[in-house]
Coordinates of C-alpha atoms in Angstrom, one line a residue:
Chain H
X218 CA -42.0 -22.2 -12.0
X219 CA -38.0 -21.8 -12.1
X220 CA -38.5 -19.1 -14.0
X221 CA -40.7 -17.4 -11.7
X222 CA -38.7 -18.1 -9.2
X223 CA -35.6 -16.9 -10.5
X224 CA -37.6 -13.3 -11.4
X225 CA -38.6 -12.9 -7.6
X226 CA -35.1 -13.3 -6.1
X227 CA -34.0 -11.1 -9.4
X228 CA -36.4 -8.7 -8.1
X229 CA -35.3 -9.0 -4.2
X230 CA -31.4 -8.4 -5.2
X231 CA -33.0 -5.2 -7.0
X232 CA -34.5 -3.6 -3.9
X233 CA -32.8 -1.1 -1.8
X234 CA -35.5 -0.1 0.4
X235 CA -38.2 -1.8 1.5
X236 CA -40.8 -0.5 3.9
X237 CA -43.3 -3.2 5.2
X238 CA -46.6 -2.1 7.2
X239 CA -43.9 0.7 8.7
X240 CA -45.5 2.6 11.3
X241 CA -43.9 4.9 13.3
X242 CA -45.1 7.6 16.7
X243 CA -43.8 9.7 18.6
X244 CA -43.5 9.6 22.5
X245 CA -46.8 12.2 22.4
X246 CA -48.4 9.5 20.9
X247 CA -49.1 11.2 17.7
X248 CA -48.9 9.2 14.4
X249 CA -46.3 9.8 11.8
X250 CA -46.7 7.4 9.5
X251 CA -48.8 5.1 9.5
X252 CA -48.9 1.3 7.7
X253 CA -46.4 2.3 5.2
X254 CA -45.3 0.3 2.5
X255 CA -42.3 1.4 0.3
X256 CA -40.0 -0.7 -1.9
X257 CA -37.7 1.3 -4.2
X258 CA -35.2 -0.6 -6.3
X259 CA -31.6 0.2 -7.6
X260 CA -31.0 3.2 -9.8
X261 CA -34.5 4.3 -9.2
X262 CA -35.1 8.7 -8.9
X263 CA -38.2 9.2 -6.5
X264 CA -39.7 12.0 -5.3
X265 CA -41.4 11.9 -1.8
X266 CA -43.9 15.0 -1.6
X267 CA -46.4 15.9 1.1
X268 CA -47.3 19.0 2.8
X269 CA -45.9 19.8 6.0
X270 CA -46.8 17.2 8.8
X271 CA -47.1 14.5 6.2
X272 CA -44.4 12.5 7.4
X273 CA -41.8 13.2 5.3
X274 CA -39.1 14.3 7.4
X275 CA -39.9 11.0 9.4
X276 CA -39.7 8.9 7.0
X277 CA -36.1 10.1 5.8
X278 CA -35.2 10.2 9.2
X279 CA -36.1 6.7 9.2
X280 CA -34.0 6.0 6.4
X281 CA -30.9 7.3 8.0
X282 CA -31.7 5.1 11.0
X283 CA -32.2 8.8 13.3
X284 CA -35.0 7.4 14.5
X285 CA -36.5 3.8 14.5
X286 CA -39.3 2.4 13.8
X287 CA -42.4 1.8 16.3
X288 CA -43.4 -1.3 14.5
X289 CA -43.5 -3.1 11.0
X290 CA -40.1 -3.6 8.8
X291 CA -37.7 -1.8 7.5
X292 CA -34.5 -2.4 4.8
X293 CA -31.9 -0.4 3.6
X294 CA -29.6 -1.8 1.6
X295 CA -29.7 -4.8 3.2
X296 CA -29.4 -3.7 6.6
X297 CA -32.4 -4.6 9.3
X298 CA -33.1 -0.9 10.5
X299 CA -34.6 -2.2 13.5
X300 CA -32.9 -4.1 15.0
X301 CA -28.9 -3.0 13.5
X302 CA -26.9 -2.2 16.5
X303 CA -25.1 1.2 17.5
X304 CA -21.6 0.8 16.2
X305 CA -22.6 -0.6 12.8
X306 CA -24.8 2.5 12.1
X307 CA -21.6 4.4 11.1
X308 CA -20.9 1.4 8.2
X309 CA -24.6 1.5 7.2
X310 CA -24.2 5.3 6.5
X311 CA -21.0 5.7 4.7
X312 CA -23.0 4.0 1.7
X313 CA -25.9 6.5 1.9
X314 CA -25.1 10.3 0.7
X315 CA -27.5 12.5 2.3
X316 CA -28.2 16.0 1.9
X317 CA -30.1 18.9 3.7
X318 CA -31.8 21.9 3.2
X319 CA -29.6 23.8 5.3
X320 CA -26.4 22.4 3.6
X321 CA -24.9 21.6 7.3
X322 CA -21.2 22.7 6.3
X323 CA -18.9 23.1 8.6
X324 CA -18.5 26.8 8.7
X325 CA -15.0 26.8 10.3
X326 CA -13.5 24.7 7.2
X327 CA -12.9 25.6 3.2
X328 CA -14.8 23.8 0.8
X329 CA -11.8 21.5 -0.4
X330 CA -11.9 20.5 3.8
X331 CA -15.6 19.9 3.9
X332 CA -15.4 17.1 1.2
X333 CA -12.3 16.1 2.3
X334 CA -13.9 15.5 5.7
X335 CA -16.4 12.7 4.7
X336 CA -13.3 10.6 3.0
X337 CA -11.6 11.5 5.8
X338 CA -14.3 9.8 7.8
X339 CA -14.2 6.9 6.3
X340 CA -9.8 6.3 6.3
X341 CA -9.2 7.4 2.8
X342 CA -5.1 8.4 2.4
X343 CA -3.8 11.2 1.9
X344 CA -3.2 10.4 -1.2
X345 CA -6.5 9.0 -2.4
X346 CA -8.2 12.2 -0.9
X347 CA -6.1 14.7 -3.0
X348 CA -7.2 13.1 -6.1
X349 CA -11.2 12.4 -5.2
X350 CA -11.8 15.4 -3.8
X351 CA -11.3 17.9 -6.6
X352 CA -12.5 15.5 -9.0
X353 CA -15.7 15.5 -7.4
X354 CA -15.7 19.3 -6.8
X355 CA -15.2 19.9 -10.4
X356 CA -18.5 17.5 -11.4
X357 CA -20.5 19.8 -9.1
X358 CA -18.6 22.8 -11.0
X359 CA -16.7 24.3 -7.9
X360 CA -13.0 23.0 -8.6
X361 CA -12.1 27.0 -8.6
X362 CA -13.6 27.1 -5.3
X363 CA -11.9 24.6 -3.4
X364 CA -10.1 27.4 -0.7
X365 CA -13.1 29.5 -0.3
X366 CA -15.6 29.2 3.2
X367 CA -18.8 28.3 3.2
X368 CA -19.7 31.9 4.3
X369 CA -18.1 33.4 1.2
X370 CA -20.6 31.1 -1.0
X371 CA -23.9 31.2 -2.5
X372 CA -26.8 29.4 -1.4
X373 CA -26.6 27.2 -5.1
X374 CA -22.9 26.7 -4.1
X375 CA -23.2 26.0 -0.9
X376 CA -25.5 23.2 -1.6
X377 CA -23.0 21.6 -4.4
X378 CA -20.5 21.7 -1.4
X379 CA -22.7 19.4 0.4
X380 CA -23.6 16.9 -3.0
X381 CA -20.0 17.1 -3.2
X382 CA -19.4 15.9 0.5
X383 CA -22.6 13.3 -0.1
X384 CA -21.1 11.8 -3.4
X385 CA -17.0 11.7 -2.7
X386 CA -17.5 8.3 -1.3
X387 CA -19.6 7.2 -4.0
X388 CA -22.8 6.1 -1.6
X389 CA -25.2 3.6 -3.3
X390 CA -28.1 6.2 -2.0
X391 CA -28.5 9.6 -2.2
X392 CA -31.0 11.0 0.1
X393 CA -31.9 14.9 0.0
X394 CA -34.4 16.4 1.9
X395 CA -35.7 19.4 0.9
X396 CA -32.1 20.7 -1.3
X397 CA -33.7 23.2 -3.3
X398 CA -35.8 24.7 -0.5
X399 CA -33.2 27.3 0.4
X400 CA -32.9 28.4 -3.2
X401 CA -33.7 30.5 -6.1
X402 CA -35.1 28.7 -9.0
X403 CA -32.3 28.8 -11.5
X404 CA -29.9 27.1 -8.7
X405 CA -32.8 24.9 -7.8
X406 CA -32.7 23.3 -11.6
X407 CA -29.2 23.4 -11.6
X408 CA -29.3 21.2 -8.5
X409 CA -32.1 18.9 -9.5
X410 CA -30.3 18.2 -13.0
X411 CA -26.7 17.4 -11.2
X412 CA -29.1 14.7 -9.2
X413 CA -30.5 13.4 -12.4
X414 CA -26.8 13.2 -13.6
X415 CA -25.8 11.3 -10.4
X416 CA -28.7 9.0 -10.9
X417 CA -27.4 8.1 -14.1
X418 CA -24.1 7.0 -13.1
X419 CA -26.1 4.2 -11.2
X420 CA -26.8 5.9 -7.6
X421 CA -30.4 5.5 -6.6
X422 CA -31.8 9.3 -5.4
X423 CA -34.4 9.6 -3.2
X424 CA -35.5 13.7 -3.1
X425 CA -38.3 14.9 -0.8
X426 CA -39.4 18.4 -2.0
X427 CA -42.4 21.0 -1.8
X428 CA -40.9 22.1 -5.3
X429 CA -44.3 21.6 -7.7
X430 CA -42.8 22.6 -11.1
X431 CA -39.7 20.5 -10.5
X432 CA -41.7 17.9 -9.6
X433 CA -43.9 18.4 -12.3
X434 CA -41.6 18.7 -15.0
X435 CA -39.1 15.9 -14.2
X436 CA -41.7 12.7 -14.9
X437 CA -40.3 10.9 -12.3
X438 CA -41.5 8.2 -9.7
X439 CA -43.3 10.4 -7.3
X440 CA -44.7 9.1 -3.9
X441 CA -47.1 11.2 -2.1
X442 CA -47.6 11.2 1.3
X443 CA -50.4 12.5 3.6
X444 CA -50.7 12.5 7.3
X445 CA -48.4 9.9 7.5
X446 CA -50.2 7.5 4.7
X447 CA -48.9 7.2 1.3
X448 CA -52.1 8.4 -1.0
X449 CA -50.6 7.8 -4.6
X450 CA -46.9 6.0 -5.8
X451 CA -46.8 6.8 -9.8
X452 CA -43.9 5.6 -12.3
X453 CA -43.9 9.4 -14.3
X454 CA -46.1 10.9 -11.5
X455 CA -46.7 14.7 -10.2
X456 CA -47.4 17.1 -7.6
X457 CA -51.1 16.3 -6.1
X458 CA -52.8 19.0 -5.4
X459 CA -54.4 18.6 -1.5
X460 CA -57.7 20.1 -2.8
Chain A
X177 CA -6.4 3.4 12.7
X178 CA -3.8 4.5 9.8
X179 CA -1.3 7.1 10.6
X180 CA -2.5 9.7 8.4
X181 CA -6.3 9.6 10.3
X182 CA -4.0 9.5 13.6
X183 CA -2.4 12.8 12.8
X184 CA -5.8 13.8 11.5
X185 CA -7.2 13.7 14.6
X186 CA -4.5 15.4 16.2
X187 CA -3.9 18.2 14.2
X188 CA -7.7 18.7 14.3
X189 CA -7.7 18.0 18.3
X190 CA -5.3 21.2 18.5
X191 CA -7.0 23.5 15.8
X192 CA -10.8 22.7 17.9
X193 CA -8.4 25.2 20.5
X194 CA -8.5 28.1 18.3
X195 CA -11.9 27.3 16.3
X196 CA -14.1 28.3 19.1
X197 CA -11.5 30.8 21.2
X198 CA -14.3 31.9 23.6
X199 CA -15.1 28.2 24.7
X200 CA -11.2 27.3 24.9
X201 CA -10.7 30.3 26.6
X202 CA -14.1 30.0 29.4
X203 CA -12.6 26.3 29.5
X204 CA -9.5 27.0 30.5
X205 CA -10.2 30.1 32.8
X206 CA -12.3 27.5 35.0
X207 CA -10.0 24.7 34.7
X208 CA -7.6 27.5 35.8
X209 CA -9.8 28.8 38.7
X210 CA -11.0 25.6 40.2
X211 CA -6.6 24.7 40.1
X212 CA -5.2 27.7 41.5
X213 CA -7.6 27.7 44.9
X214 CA -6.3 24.1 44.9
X215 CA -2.8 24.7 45.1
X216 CA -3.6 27.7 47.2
X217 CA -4.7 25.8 49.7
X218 CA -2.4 22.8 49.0
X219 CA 0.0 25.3 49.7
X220 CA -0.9 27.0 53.0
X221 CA -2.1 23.2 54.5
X222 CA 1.1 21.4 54.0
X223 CA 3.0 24.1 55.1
X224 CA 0.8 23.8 58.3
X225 CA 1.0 20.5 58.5
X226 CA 5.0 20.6 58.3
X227 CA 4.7 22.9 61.1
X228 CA 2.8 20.4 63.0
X229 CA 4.7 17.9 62.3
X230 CA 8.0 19.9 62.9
X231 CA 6.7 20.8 66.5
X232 CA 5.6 17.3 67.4
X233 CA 9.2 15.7 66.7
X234 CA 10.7 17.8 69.2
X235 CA 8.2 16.5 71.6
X236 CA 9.6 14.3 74.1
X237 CA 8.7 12.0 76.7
X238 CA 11.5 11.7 79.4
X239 CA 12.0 7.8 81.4
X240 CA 13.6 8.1 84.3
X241 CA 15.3 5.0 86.0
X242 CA 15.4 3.1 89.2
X243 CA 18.3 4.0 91.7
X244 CA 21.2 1.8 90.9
X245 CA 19.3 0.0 88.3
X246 CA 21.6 -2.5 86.2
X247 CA 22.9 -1.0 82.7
X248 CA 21.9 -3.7 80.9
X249 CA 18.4 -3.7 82.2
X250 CA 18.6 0.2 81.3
X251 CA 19.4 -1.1 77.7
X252 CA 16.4 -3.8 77.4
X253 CA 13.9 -0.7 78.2
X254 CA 15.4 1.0 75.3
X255 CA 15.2 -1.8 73.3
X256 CA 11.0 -2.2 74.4
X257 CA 10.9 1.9 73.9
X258 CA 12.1 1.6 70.2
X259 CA 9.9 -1.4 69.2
X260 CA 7.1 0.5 69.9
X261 CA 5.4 1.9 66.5
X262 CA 4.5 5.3 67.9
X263 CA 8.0 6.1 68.6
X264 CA 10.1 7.8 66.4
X265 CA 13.8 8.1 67.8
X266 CA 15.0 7.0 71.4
X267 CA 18.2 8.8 73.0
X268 CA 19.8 7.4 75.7
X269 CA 21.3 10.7 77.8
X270 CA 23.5 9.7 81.0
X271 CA 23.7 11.8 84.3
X272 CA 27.0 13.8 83.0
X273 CA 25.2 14.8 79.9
X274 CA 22.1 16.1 81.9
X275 CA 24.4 18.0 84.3
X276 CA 26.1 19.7 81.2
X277 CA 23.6 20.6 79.6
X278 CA 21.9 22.2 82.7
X279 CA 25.2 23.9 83.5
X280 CA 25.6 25.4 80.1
X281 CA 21.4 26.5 79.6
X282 CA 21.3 27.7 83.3
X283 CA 23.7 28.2 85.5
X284 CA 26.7 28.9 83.0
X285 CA 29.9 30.5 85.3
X286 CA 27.8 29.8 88.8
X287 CA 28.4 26.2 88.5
X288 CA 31.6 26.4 89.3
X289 CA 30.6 25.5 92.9
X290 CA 29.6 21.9 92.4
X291 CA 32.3 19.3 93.1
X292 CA 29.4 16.7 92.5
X293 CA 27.2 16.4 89.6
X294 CA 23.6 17.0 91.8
X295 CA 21.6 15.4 89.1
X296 CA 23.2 11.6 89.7
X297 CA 20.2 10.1 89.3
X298 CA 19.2 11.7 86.3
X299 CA 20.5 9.1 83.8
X300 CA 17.4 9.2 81.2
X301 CA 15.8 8.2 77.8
X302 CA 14.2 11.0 75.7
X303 CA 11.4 9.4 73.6
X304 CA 10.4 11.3 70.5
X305 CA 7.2 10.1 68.7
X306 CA 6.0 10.2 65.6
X307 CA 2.4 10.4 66.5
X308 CA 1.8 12.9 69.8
X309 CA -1.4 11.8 70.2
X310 CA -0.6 8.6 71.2
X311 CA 1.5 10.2 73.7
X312 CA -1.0 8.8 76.9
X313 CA -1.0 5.2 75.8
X314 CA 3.1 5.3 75.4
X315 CA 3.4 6.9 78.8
X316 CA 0.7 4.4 80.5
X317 CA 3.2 1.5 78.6
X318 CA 6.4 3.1 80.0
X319 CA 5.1 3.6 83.7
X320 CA 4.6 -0.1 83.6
X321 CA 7.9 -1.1 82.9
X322 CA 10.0 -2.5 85.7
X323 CA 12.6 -0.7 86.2
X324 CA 11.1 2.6 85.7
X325 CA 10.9 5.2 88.4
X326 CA 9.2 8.1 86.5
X327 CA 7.9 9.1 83.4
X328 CA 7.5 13.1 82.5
X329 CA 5.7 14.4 79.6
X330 CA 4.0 18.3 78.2
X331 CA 0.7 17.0 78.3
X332 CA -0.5 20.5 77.1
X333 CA 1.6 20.3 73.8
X334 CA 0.6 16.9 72.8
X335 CA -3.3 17.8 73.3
X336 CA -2.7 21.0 71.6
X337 CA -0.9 19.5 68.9
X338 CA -3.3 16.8 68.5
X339 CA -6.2 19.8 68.1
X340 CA -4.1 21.4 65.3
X341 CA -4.0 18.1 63.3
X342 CA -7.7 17.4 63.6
X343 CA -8.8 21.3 62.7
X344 CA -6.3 20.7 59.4
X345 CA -8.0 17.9 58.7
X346 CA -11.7 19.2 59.4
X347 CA -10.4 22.1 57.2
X348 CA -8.6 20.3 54.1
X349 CA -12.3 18.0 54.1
X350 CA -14.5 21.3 54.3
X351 CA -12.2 22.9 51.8
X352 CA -12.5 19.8 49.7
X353 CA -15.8 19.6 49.8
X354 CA -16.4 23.4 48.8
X355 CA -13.8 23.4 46.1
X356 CA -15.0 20.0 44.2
X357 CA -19.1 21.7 44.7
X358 CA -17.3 25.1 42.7
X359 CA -15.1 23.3 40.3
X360 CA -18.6 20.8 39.2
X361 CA -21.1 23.8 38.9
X362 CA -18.4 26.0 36.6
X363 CA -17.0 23.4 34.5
X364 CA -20.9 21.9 34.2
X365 CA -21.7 25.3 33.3
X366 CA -18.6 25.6 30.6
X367 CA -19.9 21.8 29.4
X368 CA -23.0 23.0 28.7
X369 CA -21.8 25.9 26.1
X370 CA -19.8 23.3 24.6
X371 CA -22.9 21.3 24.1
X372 CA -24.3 24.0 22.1
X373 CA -21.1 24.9 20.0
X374 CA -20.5 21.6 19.1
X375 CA -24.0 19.7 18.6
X376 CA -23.7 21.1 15.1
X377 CA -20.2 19.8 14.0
X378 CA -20.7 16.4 15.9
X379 CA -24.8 15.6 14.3
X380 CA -22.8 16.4 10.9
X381 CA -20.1 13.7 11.4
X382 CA -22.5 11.4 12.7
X383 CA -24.8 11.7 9.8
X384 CA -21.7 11.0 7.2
X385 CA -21.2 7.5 8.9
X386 CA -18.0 8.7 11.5
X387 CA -17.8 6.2 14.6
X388 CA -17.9 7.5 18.0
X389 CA -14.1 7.3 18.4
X390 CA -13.8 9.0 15.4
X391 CA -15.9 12.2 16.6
X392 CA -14.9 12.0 20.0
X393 CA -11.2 12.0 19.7
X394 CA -10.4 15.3 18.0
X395 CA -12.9 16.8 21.3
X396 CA -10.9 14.7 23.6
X397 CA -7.7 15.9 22.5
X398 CA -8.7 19.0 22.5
X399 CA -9.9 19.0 26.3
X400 CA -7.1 17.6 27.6
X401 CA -4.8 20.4 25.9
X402 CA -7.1 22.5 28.1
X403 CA -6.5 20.9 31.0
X404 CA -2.8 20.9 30.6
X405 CA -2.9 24.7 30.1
X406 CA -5.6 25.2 32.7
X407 CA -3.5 23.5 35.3
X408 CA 0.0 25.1 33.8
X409 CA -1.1 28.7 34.6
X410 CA -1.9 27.9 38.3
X411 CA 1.0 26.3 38.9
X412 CA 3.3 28.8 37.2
X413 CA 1.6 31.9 39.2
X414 CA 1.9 30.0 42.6
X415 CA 5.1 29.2 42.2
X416 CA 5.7 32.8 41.6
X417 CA 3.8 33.8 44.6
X418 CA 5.3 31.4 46.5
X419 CA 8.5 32.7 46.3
X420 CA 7.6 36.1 47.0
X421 CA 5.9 35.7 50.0
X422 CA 8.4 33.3 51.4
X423 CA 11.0 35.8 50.9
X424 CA 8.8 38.6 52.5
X425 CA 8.1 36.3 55.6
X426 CA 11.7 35.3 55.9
X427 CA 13.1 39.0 56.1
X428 CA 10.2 40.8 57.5
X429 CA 9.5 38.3 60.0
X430 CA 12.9 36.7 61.2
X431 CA 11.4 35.6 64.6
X432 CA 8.8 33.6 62.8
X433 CA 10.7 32.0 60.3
X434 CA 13.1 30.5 63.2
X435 CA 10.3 29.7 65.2
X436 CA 8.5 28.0 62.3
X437 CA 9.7 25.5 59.6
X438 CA 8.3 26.1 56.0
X439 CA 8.6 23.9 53.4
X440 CA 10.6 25.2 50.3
X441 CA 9.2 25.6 47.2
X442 CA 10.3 22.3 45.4
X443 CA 9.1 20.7 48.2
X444 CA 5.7 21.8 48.0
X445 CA 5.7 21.5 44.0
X446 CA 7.4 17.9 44.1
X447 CA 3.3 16.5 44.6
X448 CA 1.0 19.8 43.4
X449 CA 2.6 19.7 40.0
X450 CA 1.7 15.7 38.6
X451 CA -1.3 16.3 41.1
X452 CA -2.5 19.4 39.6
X453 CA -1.8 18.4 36.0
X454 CA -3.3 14.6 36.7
X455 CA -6.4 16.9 37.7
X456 CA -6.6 19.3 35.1
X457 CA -6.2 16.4 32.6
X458 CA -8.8 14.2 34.4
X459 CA -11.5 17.6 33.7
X460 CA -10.8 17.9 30.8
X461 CA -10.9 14.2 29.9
X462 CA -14.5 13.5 30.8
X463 CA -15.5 17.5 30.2
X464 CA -15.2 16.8 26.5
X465 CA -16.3 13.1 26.6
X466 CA -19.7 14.4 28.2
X467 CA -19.6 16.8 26.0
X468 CA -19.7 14.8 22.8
X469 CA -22.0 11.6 24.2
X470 CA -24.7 13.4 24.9
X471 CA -24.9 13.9 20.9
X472 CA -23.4 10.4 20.1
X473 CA -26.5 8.7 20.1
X474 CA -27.7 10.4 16.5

């Protein structure tokens, strides 16, 4: 009984996202998701997939607390999405890296700035940010980089800018939605492998993709989604096919 | 917050001015706009109002006294006079000082003829006020007095005057009223492109964890460097202006600069300057704060 006991709260202390009955609407009254349930545990690499108007985007935006919940529970990292108030949002997100499709640089600043900017964020020194941030730029493979704009970049670089930016203050999550959907396949690999290499230092990544072949060939934990219902949650799982 | 985010915040506050030149410049051109028909009309208004004011210190009310009325009862009305709060100043002039000065304004060598002064009884308080429209209560107070024989008074130039302060008034609201309705519809208008610069830059700070006073300050700084320069460039071309056409009034109109007091140019800057910069400060204050709250809430 102790035992059994003491394997459950192992297993709660594990869990760093838990989704329970989750549904979610829009104002229009349309459904995004509807009764999921999602509990992903430390160190995990998952793969949400879903065509378009699954409920993808919702549910990362969920994650991020962008938008809340309409009813059902939600945890991440041990913070009550629905009901954490406004000014602790910034705390809750300094432990979760997140990266877009569109990079979202900021255009007017050099790449050394743009990483800079996220310790900056969060009251690193001077000191501590001139040491972090080319060490993280050079584990993404752009320490030569560090004075050039975003504009002057690659697609496949610009997107190591922003894991760069996402990982500097060494988040517990890393969420990317759609990173390889702006890119060419050998910088979409390159990309998905410096993921796989975060997730083995210990960060749990959570990747929503279209990308069948990565998918495919990376025999991870893949959760599929389909209008707004999860349909299939494998350990070594791949792309389902809609037909 | 540590020092080094502090100077952060600054630095970036004043680089925001030169990262999106068109905004900072539409910013401050409106700041600018809204400020100079301010101190335009600041300008022109007190000057008028001086004018009026001017004017109504030189009107006086003249008390006459009762024949052979005591000099110590003379001195009691004075005393009543002065502790009246619409009066300004009360000067006692005696009959010798009322003959002298009529001699020397009209009569000059013909007065010769007089062995007595003809204007015996005209012994006499001149009663300036400080408020000409209360001119009719003062003189109704007066011609009660005991003591008092008669009371004159230019009832024409304390109504006139009286009009002039209430159409300055009427104006400065109307003016008000037009100038606030411009300066909201331009600066909303320059808010709004703001909005869409910076929505951007301010969703990406949010979604990297930065608290509101983090994102907000760099904007705030940032707008009220604009509404310092946007009130500084008003100021410095009405001075300008203000010289010049003070100096073209003065010698191309000599008659109506001794006619009419104008108020110099320190004096008109002593309140337009912290008044114009408190303004251009306040805009740009809550211009960038709506600017960035709107986009807060991410």
């Amino acid at each position: 009984m102790a035992a059994k006991k003491r394997k459950k709260s192992t297993a709660a202390e594990n869990e760093i996202i838990n989704l329970t009955n989750v549904c979610k609407a829009y104002s229009t009254g349309a459904p995004a998701l509807k009764d999921v349930n999602l509990r992903i545990n430390r160190g995990e690499f998952v793969f949400i997939v879903g065509d378009s108007g699954s409920g993808k985007s919702t549910l990362i935006k969920l994650l991020l607390r962008e938008l809340t919940i309409t009813s059902g529970y939600i945890n991440v990292m041990g913070y009550d999405l629905s009901k954490i108030k406004h000014r602790k949002i910034p705390k809750f997100r300094r432990n979760l890296g997140v990266v877009f499709q569109d990079f979202r640089l900021l255009k007017d600043r050099n790449v050394y700035e743009n990483v800079a900017f996220a310790q900056r964020i969060i009251q690193k020194s001077n000191k501590e940010i001139k040491r972090n941030v080319p060490s993280i730029l050079s584990v993404v493979g752009l320490a030569g980089k560090y004075k050039a704009k975003p504009r002057q970049l690659s697609g496949g670089e610009q997107q190591r800018v922003a894991l760069a930016r996402a990982l500097v203050n060494q988040p517990t999550v890393l969420l990317a939605d759609e990173p390889t959907g702006n890119l060419d396949p050998k910088n979409s690999w390159e990309i998905m492998k410096l993921l796989e290499q975060i997730n083995e230092n210990g960060t749990t990544v959570i990747v929503v993709t279209h990308n069948r072949e990565i998918v495919n060939a990376m025999q991870k934990r893949v959760v599929t989604l389909k209008k707004g219902v999860i349909i299939s949650d494998e350990e070594k799982g791949g792309y389902i096919d809609e037909d | 917050m540590r020092i080094s985010s502090f100077f952060y915040t600054l630095k970036q506050g004043f680089r925001n001015l030169f990262r999106n030149k068109w905004f900072t410049l539409a910013s401050i051109a409106t700041i600018s706009a809204c400020l100079f028909l301010f101190g335009l009309f600041y300008a022109i208004v007190t000057n008028f109002a001086h004018i009026v004011k001017t004017a109504q210190e030189g009107v006086a009310v003249s008390v006459f006294f009762d024949d052979g009325l005591e000099e110590s009862r003379m001195q009691e009305i004075g005393e009543l006079i002065l502790k009246r709060p619409e009066v300004s100043d009360v000067r006692f002039v005696s009959a010798e000082e009322a003959w002298e000065s009529f001699k020397a304004e009209y009569l000059g060598d013909y007065a010769d003829g007089f062995t007595e002064n003809p204007l015996a009884d005209s012994a006499h308080y001149e009663v300036y006020l400080n408020d000409v429209s209360m001119q009719s209560a003062l003189v109704t107070y007066l011609e009660s007095l005991d003591g008092v024989r008669m009371v004159n008074r230019s009832e024409i130039v304390a109504t006139t005057l009286t009009g002039v302060n209430a159409l300055i008034a009427y104006v400065s609201v109307g003016i008000i009223i037009i100038l606030f309705a411009v300066s909201v519809f331009l600066i909303s208008n320059t808010v709004m492109i703001g909005i869409s610069v910076r929505k951007e830059e301010i969703n990406i700070m949010k979604y990297i964890g930065a608290t509101d006073f983090f994102v907000r300050s760099p904007f705030v700084i940032e707008g009220i460097l604009i509404g310092l320069i946007g009130a500084s460039i008003p100021l410095g071309v009405i001075y300008g202006m203000y010289n010049v056409v003070m100096d073209y009034v003065t010698t191309r109109f000599t008659m109506l600069s001794t006619l009419l007091s104008f108020l110099t140019v320190d004096e008109v800057f002593r309140v337009l300057i912290p008044v114009s910069l408190g303004i251009g400060v306040g805009i740009g204050f809550l211009g960038s704060v709506a600017t960035v709250r709107r986009h807060l809430r991410v």
